[in-house]
Short mmCIF file of C-alpha atoms in Angstrom, two decimals:
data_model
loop_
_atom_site.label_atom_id
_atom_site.label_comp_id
_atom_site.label_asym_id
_atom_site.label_seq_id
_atom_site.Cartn_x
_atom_site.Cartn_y
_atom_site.Cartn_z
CA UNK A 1 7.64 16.43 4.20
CA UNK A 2 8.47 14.59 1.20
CA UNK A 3 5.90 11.74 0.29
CA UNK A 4 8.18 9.74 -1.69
CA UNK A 5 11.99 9.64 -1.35
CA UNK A 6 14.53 8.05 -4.02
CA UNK A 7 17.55 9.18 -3.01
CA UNK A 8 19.63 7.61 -5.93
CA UNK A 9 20.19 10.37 -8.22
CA UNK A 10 21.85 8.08 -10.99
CA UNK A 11 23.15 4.06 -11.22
CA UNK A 12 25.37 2.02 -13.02
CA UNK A 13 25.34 -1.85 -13.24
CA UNK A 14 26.59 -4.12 -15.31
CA UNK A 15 24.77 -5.85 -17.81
CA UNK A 16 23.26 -9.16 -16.38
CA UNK A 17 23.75 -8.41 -13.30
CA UNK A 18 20.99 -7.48 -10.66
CA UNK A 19 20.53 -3.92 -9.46
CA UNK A 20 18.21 -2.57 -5.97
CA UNK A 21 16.52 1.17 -6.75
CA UNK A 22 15.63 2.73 -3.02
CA UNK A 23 12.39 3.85 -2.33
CA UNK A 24 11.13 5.45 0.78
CA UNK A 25 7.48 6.27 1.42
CA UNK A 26 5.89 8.57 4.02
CA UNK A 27 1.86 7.85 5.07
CA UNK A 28 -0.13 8.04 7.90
CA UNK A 29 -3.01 6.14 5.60
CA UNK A 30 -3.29 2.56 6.77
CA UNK A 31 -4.53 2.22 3.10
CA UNK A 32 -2.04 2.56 0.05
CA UNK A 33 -0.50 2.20 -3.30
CA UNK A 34 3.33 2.08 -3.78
CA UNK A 35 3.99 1.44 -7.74
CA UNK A 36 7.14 1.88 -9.82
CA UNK A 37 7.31 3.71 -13.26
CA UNK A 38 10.36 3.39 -15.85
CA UNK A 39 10.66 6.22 -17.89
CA UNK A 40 12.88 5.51 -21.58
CA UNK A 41 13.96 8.60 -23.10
CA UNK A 42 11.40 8.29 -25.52
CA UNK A 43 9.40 9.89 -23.05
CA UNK A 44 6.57 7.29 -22.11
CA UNK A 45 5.96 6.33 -18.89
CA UNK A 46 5.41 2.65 -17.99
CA UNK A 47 4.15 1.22 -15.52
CA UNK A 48 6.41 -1.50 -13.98
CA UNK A 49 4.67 -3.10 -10.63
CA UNK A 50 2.00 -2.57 -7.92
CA UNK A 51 2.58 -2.86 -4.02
CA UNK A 52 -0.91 -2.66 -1.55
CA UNK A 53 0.10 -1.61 2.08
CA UNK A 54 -2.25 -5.23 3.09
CA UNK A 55 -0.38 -7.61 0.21
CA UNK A 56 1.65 -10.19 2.91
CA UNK A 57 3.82 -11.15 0.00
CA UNK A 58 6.60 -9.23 -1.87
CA UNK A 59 5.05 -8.39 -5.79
CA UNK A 60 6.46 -9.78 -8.52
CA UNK A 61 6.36 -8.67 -12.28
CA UNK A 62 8.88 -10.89 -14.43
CA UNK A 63 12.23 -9.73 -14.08
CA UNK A 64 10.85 -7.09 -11.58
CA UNK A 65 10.49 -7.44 -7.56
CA UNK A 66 9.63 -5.14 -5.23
CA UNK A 67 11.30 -5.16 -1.98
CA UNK A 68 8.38 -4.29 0.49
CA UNK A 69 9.45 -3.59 4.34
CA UNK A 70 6.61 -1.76 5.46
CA UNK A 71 7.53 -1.21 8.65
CA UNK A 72 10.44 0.38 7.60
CA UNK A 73 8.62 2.17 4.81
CA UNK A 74 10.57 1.08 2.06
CA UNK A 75 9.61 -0.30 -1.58
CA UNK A 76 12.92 -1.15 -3.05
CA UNK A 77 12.89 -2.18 -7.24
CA UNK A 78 14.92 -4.95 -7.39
CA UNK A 79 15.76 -5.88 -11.36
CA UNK A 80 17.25 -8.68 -12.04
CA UNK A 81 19.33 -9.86 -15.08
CA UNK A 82 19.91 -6.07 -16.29
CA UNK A 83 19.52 -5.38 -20.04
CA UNK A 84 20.67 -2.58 -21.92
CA UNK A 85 17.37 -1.64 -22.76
CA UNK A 86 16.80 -1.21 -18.91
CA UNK A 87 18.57 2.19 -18.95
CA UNK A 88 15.90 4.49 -18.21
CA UNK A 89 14.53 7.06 -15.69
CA UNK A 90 12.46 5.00 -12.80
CA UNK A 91 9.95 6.47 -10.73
CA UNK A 92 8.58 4.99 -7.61
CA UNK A 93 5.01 6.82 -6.82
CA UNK A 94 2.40 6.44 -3.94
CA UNK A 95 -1.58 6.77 -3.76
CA UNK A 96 -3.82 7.18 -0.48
CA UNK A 97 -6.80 6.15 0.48
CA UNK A 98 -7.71 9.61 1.73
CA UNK A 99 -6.15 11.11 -1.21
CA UNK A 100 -6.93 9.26 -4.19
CA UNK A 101 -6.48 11.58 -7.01
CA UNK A 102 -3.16 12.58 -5.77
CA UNK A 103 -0.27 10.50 -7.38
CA UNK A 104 2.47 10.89 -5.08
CA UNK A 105 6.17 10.87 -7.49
CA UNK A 106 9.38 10.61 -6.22
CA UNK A 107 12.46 12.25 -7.95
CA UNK A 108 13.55 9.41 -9.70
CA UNK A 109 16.72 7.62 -10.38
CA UNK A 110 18.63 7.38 -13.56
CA UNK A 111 19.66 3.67 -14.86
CA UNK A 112 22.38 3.23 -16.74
CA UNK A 113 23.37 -0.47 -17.68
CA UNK A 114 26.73 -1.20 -18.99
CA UNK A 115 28.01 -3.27 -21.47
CA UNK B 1 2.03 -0.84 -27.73
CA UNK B 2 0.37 2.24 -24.75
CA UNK B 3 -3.43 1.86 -24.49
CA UNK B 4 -3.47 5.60 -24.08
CA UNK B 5 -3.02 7.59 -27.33
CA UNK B 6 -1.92 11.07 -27.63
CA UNK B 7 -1.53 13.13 -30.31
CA UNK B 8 0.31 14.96 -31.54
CA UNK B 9 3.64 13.52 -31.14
CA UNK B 10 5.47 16.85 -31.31
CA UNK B 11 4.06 20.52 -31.40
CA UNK B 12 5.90 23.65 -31.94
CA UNK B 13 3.99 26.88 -31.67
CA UNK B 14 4.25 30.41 -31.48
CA UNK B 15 3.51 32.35 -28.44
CA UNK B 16 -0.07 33.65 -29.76
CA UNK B 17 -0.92 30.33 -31.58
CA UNK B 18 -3.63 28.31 -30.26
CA UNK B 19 -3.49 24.43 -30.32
CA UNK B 20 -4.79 21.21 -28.83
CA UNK B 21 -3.82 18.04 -27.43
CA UNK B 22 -5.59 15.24 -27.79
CA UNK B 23 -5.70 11.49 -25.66
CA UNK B 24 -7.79 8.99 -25.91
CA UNK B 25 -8.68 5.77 -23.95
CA UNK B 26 -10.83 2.79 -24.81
CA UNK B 27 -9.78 0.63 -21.36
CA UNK B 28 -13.26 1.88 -19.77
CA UNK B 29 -11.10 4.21 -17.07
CA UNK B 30 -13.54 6.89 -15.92
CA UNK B 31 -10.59 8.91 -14.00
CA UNK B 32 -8.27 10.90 -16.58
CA UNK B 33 -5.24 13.16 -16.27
CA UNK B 34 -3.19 15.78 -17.35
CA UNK B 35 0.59 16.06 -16.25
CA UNK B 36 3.96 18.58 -17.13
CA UNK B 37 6.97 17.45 -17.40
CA UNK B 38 10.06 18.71 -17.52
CA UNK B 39 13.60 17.12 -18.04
CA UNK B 40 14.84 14.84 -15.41
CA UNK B 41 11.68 15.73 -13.16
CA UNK B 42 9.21 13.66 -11.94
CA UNK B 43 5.69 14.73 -13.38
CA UNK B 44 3.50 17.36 -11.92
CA UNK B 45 -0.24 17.17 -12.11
CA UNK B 46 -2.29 19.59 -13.90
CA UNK B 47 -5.99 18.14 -14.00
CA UNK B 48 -8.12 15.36 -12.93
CA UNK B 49 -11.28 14.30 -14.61
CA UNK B 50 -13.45 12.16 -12.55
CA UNK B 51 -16.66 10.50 -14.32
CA UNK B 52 -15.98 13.07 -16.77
CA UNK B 53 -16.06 15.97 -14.17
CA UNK B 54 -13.04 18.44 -13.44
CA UNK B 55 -12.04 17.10 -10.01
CA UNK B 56 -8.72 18.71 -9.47
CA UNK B 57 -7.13 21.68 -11.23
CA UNK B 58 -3.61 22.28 -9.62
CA UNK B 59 -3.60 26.48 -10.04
CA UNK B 60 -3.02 26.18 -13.43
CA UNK B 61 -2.75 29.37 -15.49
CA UNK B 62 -5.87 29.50 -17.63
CA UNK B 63 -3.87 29.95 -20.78
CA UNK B 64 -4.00 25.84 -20.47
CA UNK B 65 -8.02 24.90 -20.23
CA UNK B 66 -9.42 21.09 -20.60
CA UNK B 67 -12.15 19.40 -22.06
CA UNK B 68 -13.47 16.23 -21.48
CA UNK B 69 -15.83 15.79 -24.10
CA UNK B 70 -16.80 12.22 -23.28
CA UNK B 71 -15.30 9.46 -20.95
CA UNK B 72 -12.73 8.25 -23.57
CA UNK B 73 -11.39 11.76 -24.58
CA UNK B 74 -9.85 14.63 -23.32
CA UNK B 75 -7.97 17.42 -24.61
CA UNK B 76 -6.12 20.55 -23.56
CA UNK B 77 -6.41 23.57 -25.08
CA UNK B 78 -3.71 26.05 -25.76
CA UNK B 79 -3.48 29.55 -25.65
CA UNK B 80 -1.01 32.28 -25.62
CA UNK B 81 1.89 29.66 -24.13
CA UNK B 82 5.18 31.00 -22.78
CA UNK B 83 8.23 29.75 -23.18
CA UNK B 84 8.35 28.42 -20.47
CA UNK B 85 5.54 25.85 -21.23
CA UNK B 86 7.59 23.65 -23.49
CA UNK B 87 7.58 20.31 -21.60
CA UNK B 88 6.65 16.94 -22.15
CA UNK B 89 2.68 16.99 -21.53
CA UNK B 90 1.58 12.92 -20.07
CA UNK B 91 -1.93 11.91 -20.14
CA UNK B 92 -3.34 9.64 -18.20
CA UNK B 93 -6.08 7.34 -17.26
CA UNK B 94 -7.13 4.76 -14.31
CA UNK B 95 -10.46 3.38 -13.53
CA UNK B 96 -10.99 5.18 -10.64
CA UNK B 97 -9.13 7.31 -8.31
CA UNK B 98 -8.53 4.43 -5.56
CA UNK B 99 -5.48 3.97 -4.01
CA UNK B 100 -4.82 0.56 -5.22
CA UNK B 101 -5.33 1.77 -9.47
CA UNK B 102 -1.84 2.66 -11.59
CA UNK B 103 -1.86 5.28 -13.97
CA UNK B 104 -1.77 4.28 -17.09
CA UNK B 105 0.37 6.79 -19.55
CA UNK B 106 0.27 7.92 -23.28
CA UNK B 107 3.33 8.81 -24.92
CA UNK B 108 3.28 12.54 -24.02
CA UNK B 109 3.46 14.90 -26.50
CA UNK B 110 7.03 17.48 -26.42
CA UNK B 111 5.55 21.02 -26.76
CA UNK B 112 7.91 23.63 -27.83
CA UNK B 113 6.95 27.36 -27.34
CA UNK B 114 9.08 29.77 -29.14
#
């Protein structure tokens, strides 16, 4: 079974507007790490925002949010305010307690902001 | 500006060449990382270094072999590539290999194999 699900091959918004990038997770751990990755086509991979499976509130990372519904096992990106220099690749990953080296990636999704 | 460096940039070589890649970290993370990646994929792991220990090597051939020479470096040696090896290599670093410690990423460095 998949780990980590992003089932949004590609999006468009509209600059300034806000956009919601799906993430679905898949743990038995009680213990985990759900973080998002944006991915330029430069080729670096940054590290957007961190999640713990015990944080009570939603993170927060400027104009970044993550949507966390763990009982759903979701971790939505919500950006807000889109910029052109948003278009990127984004990656939402997971880490284990029981598997700590392992960095779990999902497929990705493709951002494309309009002008 | 990334707090991982790796260099080169760009490397094109020849199927018998033998090369390096370098990456170096100064954040004090005593986990480090090697990762392919290939166009629109998500990255696949190739080696962990733990306290400067091999921790996890993901069945790579051994035409790719690592070095950690100290607990800021590591490298990747090249040898006899294949096509087939031109990717985007990542490095990586945390400080430590718990669940609740990001990756943090170098530039990568775009191999070409011809």
């Amino acid at each position: 079974a998949q780990k980590i699900t992003q089932t949004q091959p590609g999006m468009f918004v509209q600059e300034k507007e806000a956009v919601t990038l799906d993430c679905t997770y898949d743990t038995s751990d009680p213990s985990y790490g759900l973080f998002w990755y944006k991915q330029p086509s430069s080729g670096e991979m940054i590290f957007l925002i961190y999640q713990g499976s015990y944080d009570q509130q939603n993170a927060t990372e400027g104009r970044y949010s993550l949507n966390f519904q763990k009982a759903r096992k979701s971790a939505n990106l919500v950006i807000s305010a889109s910029q052109l220099g948003d278009s990127a690749m984004y990656f939402c990953a997971m880490r284990e307690v029981n598997t700590g080296n392992q960095f779990y990636f999902g497929t990705g999704t493709s951002l494309t902001v309009i002008p | 500006d990334t707090e991982v460096t790796q260099t080169p940039k760009h490397l094109v070589m020849g199927m018998t060449n033998k090369k390096s890649l370098k990456c170096e970290q100064h954040m004090g993370h005593r986990a480090m990382y090697w990762y392919k990646q290939k166009a629109k994929k998500p990255p696949e792991l190739m080696f962990v270094y733990s306290y400067e220990k091999l921790s996890i090597n993901e069945s790579v051939p051994s035409r790719f072999s690592p070095e950690c020479p100290n607990s800021s470096l590591l490298n990747l040696h090249l040898h006899a590539l294949q096509p087939e090896d031109s990717a985007l290599y990542l490095c990586a670093s945390s400080t430590e290999t718990g669940w609740n410690s990001p990756l943090h990423f170098g530039n990568g460095t775009r191999l070409t194999v011809t």
